[in-house]
Amino acid sequence: GQQVMQIPQYQHVQEGEDFTTYCNSSTTLSNIQWYKQRPGGHPVFLIQLVKSGEVKKQKRLTFQFGEAKKNSSLHITATQTTDVGTYFCAGNYGNKLVFGAGTILRVKS
Amino acid sequence: DVKVTQSSRYLVKRTGEKVFLECVQDMDHENMFWYRQDPGLGLRLIYFSYDVKMKEKGDIPEGYSVSREKKERFSLILESASTNQTSMYLCASSLGLGDGYTFGSGTRLTVV
């Protein structure tokens, strides 16, 4: 079945450092979505990328969708303690969303 | 804002019990989903529904069933709870199949 691989599984950064998480699919995606789950919370939708090569920004967060629509990344510039949580990508294969395993981000202040 | 409400935040049930998890959304979304979340495994789709009385199996439907009698309500049923069904259960809804999902707060189910 469809799978979305997400790396790294875990990252611990110093406050102010950058952070990146990557997602890869073996097959072409209709779109890719990103979610954030705070500790003890539920996933919250951040953004959706649809077009090949698309780049979107939300303040310090930059989202990219690969040219082949098989991979994506989320980059956070100058992390803050409020960025802690698990970041999930989710690949849309037409009528089904498949989630990556998530990247847990911890930020040391 | 769309709100997805799950009836219980925490549940403890005994092995063999029939368990009902309820989910209600208030924004007339067509699609509703049930996921379970386990450490290291991410979110895995159990069942989804794209219309009233319609249901589709997800990746791990064994041991579960669902009911969608009304558009706003999607119920997950554990026919005979087992310890390996101890998990966090998340309900979600979306307007269209390609749209972002709104999740409920989750139900942490423990089967003893």
Tab-separated table of C-alpha atoms in Angstrom:
chain	number	residue	atom	x	y	z
A	1	GLY	CA	0.000	0.000	0.000
A	2	GLN	CA	0.941	3.649	-0.069
A	3	GLN	CA	3.507	4.754	2.444
A	4	VAL	CA	4.959	8.074	3.435
A	5	MET	CA	8.395	7.940	5.012
A	6	GLN	CA	9.303	10.797	7.329
A	7	ILE	CA	12.711	11.602	8.790
A	8	PRO	CA	14.148	12.219	11.253
A	9	GLN	CA	12.076	10.477	13.894
A	10	TYR	CA	13.324	12.801	16.578
A	11	GLN	CA	15.308	16.036	16.788
A	12	HIS	CA	16.498	18.009	19.763
A	13	VAL	CA	17.735	21.529	18.935
A	14	GLN	CA	18.968	24.546	20.812
A	15	GLU	CA	16.571	27.474	20.756
A	16	GLY	CA	17.477	29.662	17.788
A	17	GLU	CA	18.736	26.787	15.645
A	18	ASP	CA	16.984	25.729	12.469
A	19	PHE	CA	15.018	22.517	12.044
A	20	THR	CA	13.979	20.511	8.992
A	21	THR	CA	11.833	17.416	8.560
A	22	TYR	CA	11.505	15.485	5.313
A	23	CYS	CA	8.850	13.300	3.755
A	24	ASN	CA	9.133	10.875	0.869
A	25	SER	CA	6.610	8.857	-1.067
A	26	SER	CA	7.376	6.111	-3.573
A	27	THR	CA	4.467	7.231	-5.751
A	28	THR	CA	3.185	10.592	-6.929
A	29	LEU	CA	0.949	12.475	-4.542
A	30	SER	CA	-2.154	14.529	-5.336
A	31	ASN	CA	-1.097	16.915	-2.617
A	32	ILE	CA	0.718	16.911	0.686
A	33	GLN	CA	-0.465	18.303	3.976
A	34	TRP	CA	1.401	19.202	7.147
A	35	TYR	CA	0.114	18.997	10.704
A	36	LYS	CA	1.470	19.926	14.112
A	37	GLN	CA	0.608	18.091	17.307
A	38	ARG	CA	1.563	19.744	20.578
A	39	PRO	CA	2.415	17.433	23.499
A	40	GLY	CA	-0.869	16.087	24.880
A	41	GLY	CA	-2.823	17.623	22.013
A	42	HIS	CA	-4.273	16.571	18.707
A	43	PRO	CA	-2.964	17.166	15.172
A	44	VAL	CA	-3.719	20.613	13.808
A	45	PHE	CA	-3.696	21.305	10.080
A	46	LEU	CA	-0.944	23.725	9.035
A	47	ILE	CA	-0.898	23.830	5.260
A	48	GLN	CA	-1.531	22.006	1.997
A	49	LEU	CA	0.775	21.972	-1.032
A	50	VAL	CA	-0.662	21.029	-4.402
A	51	LYS	CA	1.574	22.180	-7.230
A	52	SER	CA	4.857	20.689	-8.328
A	53	GLY	CA	7.751	22.695	-6.865
A	54	GLU	CA	5.438	24.756	-4.675
A	55	VAL	CA	6.922	26.740	-1.784
A	56	LYS	CA	4.801	28.317	0.930
A	57	LYS	CA	5.764	30.271	4.021
A	58	GLN	CA	4.067	30.833	7.333
A	59	LYS	CA	6.204	33.214	9.390
A	60	ARG	CA	9.280	31.125	10.313
A	61	LEU	CA	7.968	27.951	8.644
A	62	THR	CA	8.792	27.153	5.018
A	63	PHE	CA	7.073	24.270	3.241
A	64	GLN	CA	8.257	22.793	-0.060
A	65	PHE	CA	6.757	20.262	-2.453
A	66	GLY	CA	9.146	18.458	-4.774
A	67	GLU	CA	9.105	18.793	-8.532
A	68	ALA	CA	8.025	15.176	-8.946
A	69	LYS	CA	5.372	15.546	-6.210
A	70	LYS	CA	6.927	12.671	-4.282
A	71	ASN	CA	8.692	14.529	-1.508
A	72	SER	CA	8.240	17.487	0.760
A	73	SER	CA	9.994	19.334	3.551
A	74	LEU	CA	9.171	21.624	6.435
A	75	HIS	CA	11.877	24.007	7.588
A	76	ILE	CA	11.650	26.097	10.738
A	77	THR	CA	14.034	29.041	11.008
A	78	ALA	CA	15.309	30.046	14.442
A	79	THR	CA	13.261	27.635	16.527
A	80	GLN	CA	11.433	28.811	19.617
A	81	THR	CA	10.143	26.831	22.597
A	82	THR	CA	6.639	27.246	21.209
A	83	ASP	CA	7.655	25.093	18.223
A	84	VAL	CA	7.905	21.916	20.312
A	85	GLY	CA	5.667	19.071	19.229
A	86	THR	CA	5.350	16.426	16.561
A	87	TYR	CA	5.190	17.454	12.932
A	88	PHE	CA	3.390	15.117	10.564
A	89	CYS	CA	3.288	15.136	6.817
A	90	ALA	CA	0.346	13.448	5.130
A	91	GLY	CA	0.341	12.403	1.505
A	92	ASN	CA	-2.902	12.493	-0.401
A	93	TYR	CA	-3.271	9.606	-2.835
A	94	GLY	CA	-6.493	10.713	-4.450
A	95	ASN	CA	-9.081	9.771	-1.876
A	96	LYS	CA	-6.949	8.773	1.063
A	97	LEU	CA	-4.561	10.634	3.304
A	98	VAL	CA	-1.581	8.627	4.531
A	99	PHE	CA	0.352	10.061	7.451
A	100	GLY	CA	4.059	9.843	8.007
A	101	ALA	CA	5.216	8.630	11.411
A	102	GLY	CA	6.037	12.173	12.465
A	103	THR	CA	9.117	14.048	13.653
A	104	ILE	CA	9.262	14.928	17.328
A	105	LEU	CA	10.875	18.319	17.882
A	106	ARG	CA	12.274	19.315	21.262
A	107	VAL	CA	13.777	22.763	21.813
A	108	LYS	CA	16.295	23.516	24.544
A	109	SER	CA	16.128	27.038	25.898
B	1	ASP	CA	-14.128	27.291	13.326
B	2	VAL	CA	-15.015	23.694	12.667
B	3	LYS	CA	-15.374	21.738	15.813
B	4	VAL	CA	-14.968	17.987	16.098
B	5	THR	CA	-16.086	16.655	19.443
B	6	GLN	CA	-15.246	13.230	20.799
B	7	SER	CA	-17.490	12.108	23.599
B	8	SER	CA	-14.834	10.828	25.998
B	9	ARG	CA	-11.289	11.934	26.699
B	10	TYR	CA	-10.369	8.803	28.647
B	11	LEU	CA	-11.981	5.377	28.726
B	12	VAL	CA	-11.096	2.170	30.532
B	13	LYS	CA	-12.826	-0.983	29.345
B	14	ARG	CA	-12.510	-4.676	30.024
B	15	THR	CA	-11.422	-7.277	27.500
B	16	GLY	CA	-14.416	-8.574	25.558
B	17	GLU	CA	-16.600	-5.524	26.125
B	18	LYS	CA	-18.311	-3.805	23.219
B	19	VAL	CA	-17.053	-0.230	23.073
B	20	PHE	CA	-18.604	2.765	21.342
B	21	LEU	CA	-16.579	5.870	20.536
B	22	GLU	CA	-18.643	8.814	19.387
B	23	CYS	CA	-17.609	11.730	17.209
B	24	VAL	CA	-19.667	14.756	16.188
B	25	GLN	CA	-18.726	17.610	13.851
B	26	ASP	CA	-20.622	20.845	13.518
B	27	MET	CA	-19.706	22.222	10.095
B	28	ASP	CA	-21.569	20.021	7.666
B	29	HIS	CA	-18.439	18.227	6.484
B	30	GLU	CA	-18.967	15.372	4.048
B	31	ASN	CA	-16.056	13.239	5.149
B	32	MET	CA	-15.260	11.734	8.512
B	33	PHE	CA	-12.417	9.511	9.624
B	34	TRP	CA	-11.269	7.364	12.492
B	35	TYR	CA	-7.544	6.969	13.199
B	36	ARG	CA	-5.602	5.347	15.950
B	37	GLN	CA	-2.307	6.792	17.078
B	38	ASP	CA	0.433	4.709	18.638
B	39	PRO	CA	4.007	5.769	19.497
B	40	GLY	CA	6.353	5.264	16.579
B	41	LEU	CA	3.543	4.243	14.225
B	42	GLY	CA	1.972	7.615	13.552
B	43	LEU	CA	-1.682	7.807	12.614
B	44	ARG	CA	-3.272	4.772	11.025
B	45	LEU	CA	-6.629	4.923	9.296
B	46	ILE	CA	-9.267	2.542	10.617
B	47	TYR	CA	-12.378	3.560	8.665
B	48	PHE	CA	-13.691	6.564	6.835
B	49	SER	CA	-16.999	7.755	5.485
B	50	TYR	CA	-17.700	10.174	2.664
B	51	ASP	CA	-21.463	10.242	3.017
B	52	VAL	CA	-24.258	9.251	5.341
B	53	LYS	CA	-24.576	5.468	5.597
B	54	MET	CA	-21.415	5.045	3.514
B	55	LYS	CA	-18.228	3.584	4.938
B	56	GLU	CA	-14.883	2.475	3.616
B	57	LYS	CA	-12.211	0.353	5.259
B	58	GLY	CA	-8.934	1.989	6.014
B	59	ASP	CA	-5.614	0.296	6.614
B	60	ILE	CA	-6.442	-1.457	9.891
B	61	PRO	CA	-10.193	-2.179	10.050
B	62	GLU	CA	-9.957	-5.586	11.737
B	63	GLY	CA	-11.784	-5.678	15.048
B	64	TYR	CA	-13.629	-2.429	14.360
B	65	SER	CA	-16.843	-1.327	12.725
B	66	VAL	CA	-18.403	2.088	12.160
B	67	SER	CA	-21.771	3.720	11.851
B	68	ARG	CA	-22.808	6.927	10.167
B	69	GLU	CA	-26.551	7.372	10.445
B	70	LYS	CA	-26.389	11.175	10.391
B	71	LYS	CA	-24.008	13.459	8.569
B	72	GLU	CA	-22.607	15.025	11.694
B	73	ARG	CA	-21.984	11.833	13.656
B	74	PHE	CA	-19.501	9.025	13.048
B	75	SER	CA	-19.237	6.225	15.571
B	76	LEU	CA	-16.432	3.717	15.983
B	77	ILE	CA	-17.351	0.362	17.481
B	78	LEU	CA	-14.987	-2.159	18.984
B	79	GLU	CA	-16.999	-5.352	18.765
B	80	SER	CA	-15.030	-7.190	21.445
B	81	ALA	CA	-12.299	-5.067	22.958
B	82	SER	CA	-8.830	-6.570	23.247
B	83	THR	CA	-5.698	-5.318	24.972
B	84	ASN	CA	-4.010	-4.616	21.632
B	85	GLN	CA	-6.699	-2.026	20.975
B	86	THR	CA	-5.365	0.120	23.801
B	87	SER	CA	-4.535	3.338	21.971
B	88	MET	CA	-5.352	6.968	21.308
B	89	TYR	CA	-8.319	7.212	18.932
B	90	LEU	CA	-8.679	10.331	16.841
B	91	CYS	CA	-11.708	11.365	14.839
B	92	ALA	CA	-11.366	13.847	11.989
B	93	SER	CA	-13.536	15.506	9.380
B	94	SER	CA	-12.973	17.345	6.120
B	95	LEU	CA	-15.106	19.247	3.674
B	96	GLY	CA	-13.680	17.511	0.615
B	97	LEU	CA	-11.465	14.461	0.255
B	98	GLY	CA	-8.467	16.591	-0.682
B	99	ASP	CA	-8.963	19.197	2.032
B	100	GLY	CA	-7.220	19.569	5.373
B	101	TYR	CA	-8.597	17.572	8.264
B	102	THR	CA	-9.936	18.908	11.534
B	103	PHE	CA	-9.255	16.527	14.386
B	104	GLY	CA	-11.060	15.990	17.639
B	105	SER	CA	-9.190	16.014	20.939
B	106	GLY	CA	-8.917	12.234	20.959
B	107	THR	CA	-10.058	9.405	23.216
B	108	ARG	CA	-7.400	7.517	25.101
B	109	LEU	CA	-8.760	3.998	25.446
B	110	THR	CA	-7.252	1.468	27.801
B	111	VAL	CA	-8.416	-2.133	27.594
B	112	VAL	CA	-7.627	-4.187	30.668
